[in-house]
Amino acid sequence: MACRINFPLRCPYRSPYFAPTFQTRISNNLISSSLSHAKIACSSSRRRNVVTVRSHMATEYRSVSEDRVLVFVPPHPLIKHWISVLRNEQIPSPVFRNAMAELGRLLMYEASRDWLPTVTEEIQSSTGIVSVEFIDPREPVAVVPILRAGLALVENASSVLPATKTYHLGIGRDEVTLLPTVYLNKLPDKFSEGSRVFLADPMLATGRTIVAALDLLNERGLKNQQIKVISAVAAPPALEKLNQKFPGLHVYTGIIDHTVNDKGFIIPGLGDAGDCSFGT
């Protein structure tokens, strides 16, 4: 059942950006979504919707984001460049890992707009007293990479985020059943109120790994709105699972590919991001 939602887009700096139409097919229930000139056309299931957004800015969609997942695909040419580099099976592991790190840096930059806590102070400049804003170091943003490949995606996080804490989460996937298994968990027992977390998983394929990770974060007191997922490539099966279980979640990805094969790999995807990053 198709629906059309009309509402004004609000962007930082009073400069609205209307992206070109972007379409993606998400199974039978969530057929397509597009953003074009202050209108979002989306498919509707009986439960929730996914909205796919192409934007240079982390625009707030408060009127539609509470009961669904928002998927952001920033159309920055550098993001397209690094995705293209990652797709090349001929590149060596150090180049692949560097490209993944650069992609992660750009996606975290996009995802952090209007999301980081700030503090206002007065400082002495060379010509007088001036009021300034800094990122509040008392509220460090948590970065949670899902090992192994997530390590490469967040390698440059410190160049974007002035104050961070990193919690490692190791989740393996059985090659036959495709079921996830947690083998390393360095998450705190409880996240403090108001925490902000970037959860990094380069490949959102079947969605089982990212769902397992989000369940662990929810169990430790985080609401979906306090988490932003960073991925290199996403596929419809994963986005459907996220939409069913985690309304209000925001996902930032470099690109959405169309399918997953019977081995759980995104097609065309990037291959095994962990193997390609570390050569093992």
PDB file of N, CA and C in Angstrom, residues 182-265:
ATOM      1  N   VAL A 182      28.660 -14.165  19.623  1.00  0.00           N
ATOM      2  CA  VAL A 182      29.479 -13.149  20.275  1.00  0.00           C
ATOM      3  C   VAL A 182      30.682 -13.828  20.929  1.00  0.00           C
ATOM      4  N   TYR A 183      31.890 -13.449  20.511  1.00  0.00           N
ATOM      5  CA  TYR A 183      33.096 -14.035  21.083  1.00  0.00           C
ATOM      6  C   TYR A 183      33.932 -13.027  21.875  1.00  0.00           C
ATOM      7  N   LEU A 184      33.579 -11.735  21.795  1.00  0.00           N
ATOM      8  CA  LEU A 184      34.266 -10.701  22.566  1.00  0.00           C
ATOM      9  C   LEU A 184      33.284  -9.585  22.857  1.00  0.00           C
ATOM     10  N   ASN A 185      33.167  -9.228  24.135  1.00  0.00           N
ATOM     11  CA  ASN A 185      32.226  -8.175  24.514  1.00  0.00           C
ATOM     12  C   ASN A 185      32.890  -7.256  25.533  1.00  0.00           C
ATOM     13  N   LYS A 186      33.303  -6.080  25.085  1.00  0.00           N
ATOM     14  CA  LYS A 186      33.930  -5.089  25.952  1.00  0.00           C
ATOM     15  C   LYS A 186      32.994  -3.906  26.229  1.00  0.00           C
ATOM     16  N   LEU A 187      31.698  -4.122  26.045  1.00  0.00           N
ATOM     17  CA  LEU A 187      30.729  -3.075  26.338  1.00  0.00           C
ATOM     18  C   LEU A 187      30.612  -2.866  27.841  1.00  0.00           C
ATOM     19  N   PRO A 188      30.293  -1.651  28.272  1.00  0.00           N
ATOM     20  CA  PRO A 188      30.051  -1.442  29.704  1.00  0.00           C
ATOM     21  C   PRO A 188      28.765  -2.123  30.137  1.00  0.00           C
ATOM     22  N   ASP A 189      28.645  -2.370  31.429  1.00  0.00           N
ATOM     23  CA  ASP A 189      27.412  -2.972  31.934  1.00  0.00           C
ATOM     24  C   ASP A 189      26.211  -2.062  31.700  1.00  0.00           C
ATOM     25  N   LYS A 190      26.456  -0.759  31.746  1.00  0.00           N
ATOM     26  CA  LYS A 190      25.395   0.226  31.559  1.00  0.00           C
ATOM     27  C   LYS A 190      25.979   1.481  30.935  1.00  0.00           C
ATOM     28  N   PHE A 191      25.333   1.974  29.890  1.00  0.00           N
ATOM     29  CA  PHE A 191      25.727   3.253  29.313  1.00  0.00           C
ATOM     30  C   PHE A 191      25.071   4.373  30.105  1.00  0.00           C
ATOM     31  N   SER A 192      25.778   5.466  30.257  1.00  0.00           N
ATOM     32  CA  SER A 192      25.234   6.588  31.004  1.00  0.00           C
ATOM     33  C   SER A 192      24.093   7.242  30.242  1.00  0.00           C
ATOM     34  N   GLU A 193      23.212   7.898  30.961  1.00  0.00           N
ATOM     35  CA  GLU A 193      22.077   8.568  30.343  1.00  0.00           C
ATOM     36  C   GLU A 193      22.576   9.650  29.386  1.00  0.00           C
ATOM     37  N   GLY A 194      21.989   9.702  28.223  1.00  0.00           N
ATOM     38  CA  GLY A 194      22.395  10.697  27.237  1.00  0.00           C
ATOM     39  C   GLY A 194      23.565  10.281  26.374  1.00  0.00           C
ATOM     40  N   SER A 195      24.039   9.042  26.515  1.00  0.00           N
ATOM     41  CA  SER A 195      25.160   8.569  25.706  1.00  0.00           C
ATOM     42  C   SER A 195      24.792   8.580  24.227  1.00  0.00           C
ATOM     43  N   ARG A 196      25.816   8.776  23.401  1.00  0.00           N
ATOM     44  CA  ARG A 196      25.669   8.699  21.946  1.00  0.00           C
ATOM     45  C   ARG A 196      26.654   7.668  21.444  1.00  0.00           C
ATOM     46  N   VAL A 197      26.189   6.779  20.581  1.00  0.00           N
ATOM     47  CA  VAL A 197      27.022   5.651  20.161  1.00  0.00           C
ATOM     48  C   VAL A 197      26.995   5.502  18.640  1.00  0.00           C
ATOM     49  N   PHE A 198      28.189   5.413  18.053  1.00  0.00           N
ATOM     50  CA  PHE A 198      28.323   4.996  16.668  1.00  0.00           C
ATOM     51  C   PHE A 198      28.619   3.496  16.662  1.00  0.00           C
ATOM     52  N   LEU A 199      27.757   2.733  16.015  1.00  0.00           N
ATOM     53  CA  LEU A 199      27.946   1.294  15.876  1.00  0.00           C
ATOM     54  C   LEU A 199      28.389   1.007  14.448  1.00  0.00           C
ATOM     55  N   ALA A 200      29.589   0.464  14.282  1.00  0.00           N
ATOM     56  CA  ALA A 200      30.184   0.309  12.952  1.00  0.00           C
ATOM     57  C   ALA A 200      30.209  -1.150  12.516  1.00  0.00           C
ATOM     58  N   ASP A 201      29.526  -1.430  11.421  1.00  0.00           N
ATOM     59  CA  ASP A 201      29.541  -2.745  10.786  1.00  0.00           C
ATOM     60  C   ASP A 201      29.564  -2.508   9.281  1.00  0.00           C
ATOM     61  N   PRO A 202      30.694  -2.777   8.619  1.00  0.00           N
ATOM     62  CA  PRO A 202      30.817  -2.409   7.201  1.00  0.00           C
ATOM     63  C   PRO A 202      29.759  -3.019   6.297  1.00  0.00           C
ATOM     64  N   MET A 203      29.345  -4.255   6.568  1.00  0.00           N
ATOM     65  CA  MET A 203      28.445  -4.943   5.648  1.00  0.00           C
ATOM     66  C   MET A 203      27.137  -5.300   6.349  1.00  0.00           C
ATOM     67  N   LEU A 204      26.060  -4.631   5.990  1.00  0.00           N
ATOM     68  CA  LEU A 204      24.734  -4.965   6.514  1.00  0.00           C
ATOM     69  C   LEU A 204      24.070  -5.869   5.496  1.00  0.00           C
ATOM     70  N   ALA A 205      24.273  -7.164   5.645  1.00  0.00           N
ATOM     71  CA  ALA A 205      23.821  -8.140   4.645  1.00  0.00           C
ATOM     72  C   ALA A 205      22.517  -8.805   5.086  1.00  0.00           C
ATOM     73  N   THR A 206      22.621  -9.910   5.815  1.00  0.00           N
ATOM     74  CA  THR A 206      21.414 -10.578   6.310  1.00  0.00           C
ATOM     75  C   THR A 206      20.808  -9.825   7.486  1.00  0.00           C
ATOM     76  N   GLY A 207      21.625  -9.040   8.181  1.00  0.00           N
ATOM     77  CA  GLY A 207      21.141  -8.251   9.304  1.00  0.00           C
ATOM     78  C   GLY A 207      21.258  -8.934  10.649  1.00  0.00           C
ATOM     79  N   ARG A 208      21.669 -10.189  10.679  1.00  0.00           N
ATOM     80  CA  ARG A 208      21.693 -10.901  11.957  1.00  0.00           C
ATOM     81  C   ARG A 208      22.772 -10.380  12.894  1.00  0.00           C
ATOM     82  N   THR A 209      23.925 -10.046  12.345  1.00  0.00           N
ATOM     83  CA  THR A 209      25.009  -9.537  13.194  1.00  0.00           C
ATOM     84  C   THR A 209      24.658  -8.185  13.784  1.00  0.00           C
ATOM     85  N   ILE A 210      24.170  -7.270  12.959  1.00  0.00           N
ATOM     86  CA  ILE A 210      23.865  -5.932  13.461  1.00  0.00           C
ATOM     87  C   ILE A 210      22.704  -5.977  14.455  1.00  0.00           C
ATOM     88  N   VAL A 211      21.738  -6.871  14.246  1.00  0.00           N
ATOM     89  CA  VAL A 211      20.632  -7.016  15.198  1.00  0.00           C
ATOM     90  C   VAL A 211      21.149  -7.524  16.544  1.00  0.00           C
ATOM     91  N   ALA A 212      22.072  -8.497  16.518  1.00  0.00           N
ATOM     92  CA  ALA A 212      22.651  -9.006  17.762  1.00  0.00           C
ATOM     93  C   ALA A 212      23.386  -7.901  18.509  1.00  0.00           C
ATOM     94  N   ALA A 213      24.111  -7.060  17.772  1.00  0.00           N
ATOM     95  CA  ALA A 213      24.849  -5.961  18.400  1.00  0.00           C
ATOM     96  C   ALA A 213      23.895  -4.928  18.990  1.00  0.00           C
ATOM     97  N   LEU A 214      22.858  -4.584  18.270  1.00  0.00           N
ATOM     98  CA  LEU A 214      21.895  -3.602  18.764  1.00  0.00           C
ATOM     99  C   LEU A 214      21.146  -4.126  19.981  1.00  0.00           C
ATOM    100  N   ASP A 215      20.842  -5.414  19.998  1.00  0.00           N
ATOM    101  CA  ASP A 215      20.205  -5.994  21.186  1.00  0.00           C
ATOM    102  C   ASP A 215      21.086  -5.810  22.416  1.00  0.00           C
ATOM    103  N   LEU A 216      22.399  -6.005  22.260  1.00  0.00           N
ATOM    104  CA  LEU A 216      23.320  -5.831  23.381  1.00  0.00           C
ATOM    105  C   LEU A 216      23.358  -4.375  23.849  1.00  0.00           C
ATOM    106  N   LEU A 217      23.300  -3.438  22.908  1.00  0.00           N
ATOM    107  CA  LEU A 217      23.295  -2.024  23.283  1.00  0.00           C
ATOM    108  C   LEU A 217      22.000  -1.645  23.984  1.00  0.00           C
ATOM    109  N   ASN A 218      20.867  -2.142  23.482  1.00  0.00           N
ATOM    110  CA  ASN A 218      19.579  -1.871  24.135  1.00  0.00           C
ATOM    111  C   ASN A 218      19.549  -2.424  25.545  1.00  0.00           C
ATOM    112  N   GLU A 219      20.111  -3.620  25.728  1.00  0.00           N
ATOM    113  CA  GLU A 219      20.141  -4.236  27.058  1.00  0.00           C
ATOM    114  C   GLU A 219      20.940  -3.405  28.047  1.00  0.00           C
ATOM    115  N   ARG A 220      21.838  -2.575  27.557  1.00  0.00           N
ATOM    116  CA  ARG A 220      22.686  -1.744  28.413  1.00  0.00           C
ATOM    117  C   ARG A 220      22.187  -0.311  28.520  1.00  0.00           C
ATOM    118  N   GLY A 221      20.909  -0.127  28.226  1.00  0.00           N
ATOM    119  CA  GLY A 221      20.253   1.132  28.514  1.00  0.00           C
ATOM    120  C   GLY A 221      20.159   2.128  27.376  1.00  0.00           C
ATOM    121  N   LEU A 222      20.636   1.780  26.193  1.00  0.00           N
ATOM    122  CA  LEU A 222      20.573   2.718  25.078  1.00  0.00           C
ATOM    123  C   LEU A 222      19.253   2.611  24.337  1.00  0.00           C
ATOM    124  N   LYS A 223      18.676   3.757  24.017  1.00  0.00           N
ATOM    125  CA  LYS A 223      17.512   3.803  23.151  1.00  0.00           C
ATOM    126  C   LYS A 223      17.978   3.846  21.695  1.00  0.00           C
ATOM    127  N   ASN A 224      17.100   3.465  20.783  1.00  0.00           N
ATOM    128  CA  ASN A 224      17.476   3.445  19.369  1.00  0.00           C
ATOM    129  C   ASN A 224      17.917   4.813  18.869  1.00  0.00           C
ATOM    130  N   GLN A 225      17.294   5.881  19.406  1.00  0.00           N
ATOM    131  CA  GLN A 225      17.632   7.230  18.973  1.00  0.00           C
ATOM    132  C   GLN A 225      19.026   7.660  19.430  1.00  0.00           C
ATOM    133  N   GLN A 226      19.618   6.918  20.359  1.00  0.00           N
ATOM    134  CA  GLN A 226      20.969   7.240  20.838  1.00  0.00           C
ATOM    135  C   GLN A 226      22.058   6.526  20.043  1.00  0.00           C
ATOM    136  N   ILE A 227      21.660   5.761  19.036  1.00  0.00           N
ATOM    137  CA  ILE A 227      22.602   4.949  18.267  1.00  0.00           C
ATOM    138  C   ILE A 227      22.535   5.354  16.798  1.00  0.00           C
ATOM    139  N   LYS A 228      23.694   5.441  16.170  1.00  0.00           N
ATOM    140  CA  LYS A 228      23.758   5.613  14.716  1.00  0.00           C
ATOM    141  C   LYS A 228      24.642   4.515  14.152  1.00  0.00           C
ATOM    142  N   VAL A 229      24.090   3.804  13.182  1.00  0.00           N
ATOM    143  CA  VAL A 229      24.818   2.708  12.549  1.00  0.00           C
ATOM    144  C   VAL A 229      25.587   3.243  11.355  1.00  0.00           C
ATOM    145  N   ILE A 230      26.862   2.881  11.272  1.00  0.00           N
ATOM    146  CA  ILE A 230      27.729   3.270  10.166  1.00  0.00           C
ATOM    147  C   ILE A 230      28.092   2.011   9.388  1.00  0.00           C
ATOM    148  N   SER A 231      27.838   2.023   8.076  1.00  0.00           N
ATOM    149  CA  SER A 231      28.177   0.856   7.257  1.00  0.00           C
ATOM    150  C   SER A 231      28.674   1.308   5.891  1.00  0.00           C
ATOM    151  N   ALA A 232      29.486   0.471   5.273  1.00  0.00           N
ATOM    152  CA  ALA A 232      29.953   0.758   3.921  1.00  0.00           C
ATOM    153  C   ALA A 232      28.865   0.425   2.907  1.00  0.00           C
ATOM    154  N   VAL A 233      28.285  -0.770   3.038  1.00  0.00           N
ATOM    155  CA  VAL A 233      27.269  -1.240   2.099  1.00  0.00           C
ATOM    156  C   VAL A 233      26.130  -1.875   2.889  1.00  0.00           C
ATOM    157  N   ALA A 234      24.908  -1.588   2.486  1.00  0.00           N
ATOM    158  CA  ALA A 234      23.735  -2.186   3.121  1.00  0.00           C
ATOM    159  C   ALA A 234      22.907  -2.904   2.062  1.00  0.00           C
ATOM    160  N   ALA A 235      22.122  -3.877   2.504  1.00  0.00           N
ATOM    161  CA  ALA A 235      21.247  -4.637   1.606  1.00  0.00           C
ATOM    162  C   ALA A 235      19.846  -4.715   2.220  1.00  0.00           C
ATOM    163  N   PRO A 236      18.825  -4.902   1.405  1.00  0.00           N
ATOM    164  CA  PRO A 236      17.439  -4.909   1.887  1.00  0.00           C
ATOM    165  C   PRO A 236      17.134  -5.872   3.035  1.00  0.00           C
ATOM    166  N   PRO A 237      17.659  -7.118   3.063  1.00  0.00           N
ATOM    167  CA  PRO A 237      17.319  -7.993   4.197  1.00  0.00           C
ATOM    168  C   PRO A 237      17.707  -7.403   5.545  1.00  0.00           C
ATOM    169  N   ALA A 238      18.874  -6.784   5.616  1.00  0.00           N
ATOM    170  CA  ALA A 238      19.309  -6.178   6.879  1.00  0.00           C
ATOM    171  C   ALA A 238      18.437  -4.983   7.232  1.00  0.00           C
ATOM    172  N   LEU A 239      18.122  -4.145   6.248  1.00  0.00           N
ATOM    173  CA  LEU A 239      17.320  -2.961   6.522  1.00  0.00           C
ATOM    174  C   LEU A 239      15.917  -3.336   6.973  1.00  0.00           C
ATOM    175  N   GLU A 240      15.378  -4.404   6.426  1.00  0.00           N
ATOM    176  CA  GLU A 240      14.059  -4.869   6.870  1.00  0.00           C
ATOM    177  C   GLU A 240      14.091  -5.310   8.331  1.00  0.00           C
ATOM    178  N   LYS A 241      15.123  -6.074   8.691  1.00  0.00           N
ATOM    179  CA  LYS A 241      15.216  -6.528  10.084  1.00  0.00           C
ATOM    180  C   LYS A 241      15.342  -5.341  11.038  1.00  0.00           C
ATOM    181  N   LEU A 242      16.162  -4.363  10.666  1.00  0.00           N
ATOM    182  CA  LEU A 242      16.327  -3.187  11.509  1.00  0.00           C
ATOM    183  C   LEU A 242      15.014  -2.433  11.639  1.00  0.00           C
ATOM    184  N   ASN A 243      14.296  -2.326  10.557  1.00  0.00           N
ATOM    185  CA  ASN A 243      13.040  -1.603  10.567  1.00  0.00           C
ATOM    186  C   ASN A 243      11.999  -2.270  11.454  1.00  0.00           C
ATOM    187  N   GLN A 244      12.009  -3.585  11.494  1.00  0.00           N
ATOM    188  CA  GLN A 244      11.041  -4.320  12.303  1.00  0.00           C
ATOM    189  C   GLN A 244      11.323  -4.221  13.796  1.00  0.00           C
ATOM    190  N   LYS A 245      12.614  -4.128  14.157  1.00  0.00           N
ATOM    191  CA  LYS A 245      12.976  -4.221  15.576  1.00  0.00           C
ATOM    192  C   LYS A 245      13.418  -2.920  16.216  1.00  0.00           C
ATOM    193  N   PHE A 246      13.886  -1.943  15.413  1.00  0.00           N
ATOM    194  CA  PHE A 246      14.539  -0.777  16.015  1.00  0.00           C
ATOM    195  C   PHE A 246      14.013   0.533  15.440  1.00  0.00           C
ATOM    196  N   PRO A 247      12.739   0.863  15.691  1.00  0.00           N
ATOM    197  CA  PRO A 247      12.202   2.134  15.193  1.00  0.00           C
ATOM    198  C   PRO A 247      12.964   3.319  15.782  1.00  0.00           C
ATOM    199  N   GLY A 248      13.187   4.323  14.962  1.00  0.00           N
ATOM    200  CA  GLY A 248      13.918   5.506  15.404  1.00  0.00           C
ATOM    201  C   GLY A 248      15.402   5.443  15.141  1.00  0.00           C
ATOM    202  N   LEU A 249      15.900   4.288  14.720  1.00  0.00           N
ATOM    203  CA  LEU A 249      17.325   4.123  14.435  1.00  0.00           C
ATOM    204  C   LEU A 249      17.690   4.851  13.142  1.00  0.00           C
ATOM    205  N   HIS A 250      18.902   5.427  13.125  1.00  0.00           N
ATOM    206  CA  HIS A 250      19.426   6.045  11.911  1.00  0.00           C
ATOM    207  C   HIS A 250      20.606   5.222  11.404  1.00  0.00           C
ATOM    208  N   VAL A 251      20.603   4.957  10.099  1.00  0.00           N
ATOM    209  CA  VAL A 251      21.669   4.190   9.456  1.00  0.00           C
ATOM    210  C   VAL A 251      22.327   5.071   8.399  1.00  0.00           C
ATOM    211  N   TYR A 252      23.643   5.170   8.447  1.00  0.00           N
ATOM    212  CA  TYR A 252      24.409   5.899   7.435  1.00  0.00           C
ATOM    213  C   TYR A 252      25.253   4.896   6.664  1.00  0.00           C
ATOM    214  N   THR A 253      25.031   4.838   5.360  1.00  0.00           N
ATOM    215  CA  THR A 253      25.735   3.854   4.545  1.00  0.00           C
ATOM    216  C   THR A 253      26.236   4.493   3.257  1.00  0.00           C
ATOM    217  N   GLY A 254      27.314   3.932   2.718  1.00  0.00           N
ATOM    218  CA  GLY A 254      27.866   4.469   1.489  1.00  0.00           C
ATOM    219  C   GLY A 254      27.017   4.160   0.279  1.00  0.00           C
ATOM    220  N   ILE A 255      26.353   3.015   0.293  1.00  0.00           N
ATOM    221  CA  ILE A 255      25.544   2.605  -0.846  1.00  0.00           C
ATOM    222  C   ILE A 255      24.615   1.474  -0.410  1.00  0.00           C
ATOM    223  N   ILE A 256      23.506   1.319  -1.114  1.00  0.00           N
ATOM    224  CA  ILE A 256      22.599   0.195  -0.892  1.00  0.00           C
ATOM    225  C   ILE A 256      22.647  -0.701  -2.119  1.00  0.00           C
ATOM    226  N   ASP A 257      23.106  -1.929  -1.942  1.00  0.00           N
ATOM    227  CA  ASP A 257      23.072  -2.920  -3.017  1.00  0.00           C
ATOM    228  C   ASP A 257      21.759  -3.688  -2.955  1.00  0.00           C
ATOM    229  N   HIS A 258      21.477  -4.459  -4.001  1.00  0.00           N
ATOM    230  CA  HIS A 258      20.113  -4.944  -4.181  1.00  0.00           C
ATOM    231  C   HIS A 258      19.817  -6.316  -3.599  1.00  0.00           C
ATOM    232  N   THR A 259      20.829  -7.136  -3.353  1.00  0.00           N
ATOM    233  CA  THR A 259      20.489  -8.503  -2.942  1.00  0.00           C
ATOM    234  C   THR A 259      21.611  -9.118  -2.128  1.00  0.00           C
ATOM    235  N   VAL A 260      21.300 -10.268  -1.526  1.00  0.00           N
ATOM    236  CA  VAL A 260      22.260 -11.074  -0.760  1.00  0.00           C
ATOM    237  C   VAL A 260      22.175 -12.491  -1.300  1.00  0.00           C
ATOM    238  N   ASN A 261      23.333 -13.143  -1.505  1.00  0.00           N
ATOM    239  CA  ASN A 261      23.303 -14.502  -2.041  1.00  0.00           C
ATOM    240  C   ASN A 261      23.082 -15.534  -0.939  1.00  0.00           C
ATOM    241  N   ASP A 262      23.059 -16.819  -1.307  1.00  0.00           N
ATOM    242  CA  ASP A 262      22.737 -17.862  -0.330  1.00  0.00           C
ATOM    243  C   ASP A 262      23.848 -18.090   0.685  1.00  0.00           C
ATOM    244  N   LYS A 263      25.018 -17.473   0.461  1.00  0.00           N
ATOM    245  CA  LYS A 263      26.103 -17.548   1.431  1.00  0.00           C
ATOM    246  C   LYS A 263      26.143 -16.331   2.353  1.00  0.00           C
ATOM    247  N   GLY A 264      25.174 -15.453   2.201  1.00  0.00           N
ATOM    248  CA  GLY A 264      25.083 -14.292   3.069  1.00  0.00           C
ATOM    249  C   GLY A 264      25.949 -13.127   2.654  1.00  0.00           C
ATOM    250  N   PHE A 265      26.427 -13.113   1.403  1.00  0.00           N
ATOM    251  CA  PHE A 265      27.242 -12.011   0.914  1.00  0.00           C
ATOM    252  C   PHE A 265      26.395 -11.061   0.076  1.00  0.00           C
TER     253      PHE A 265
END
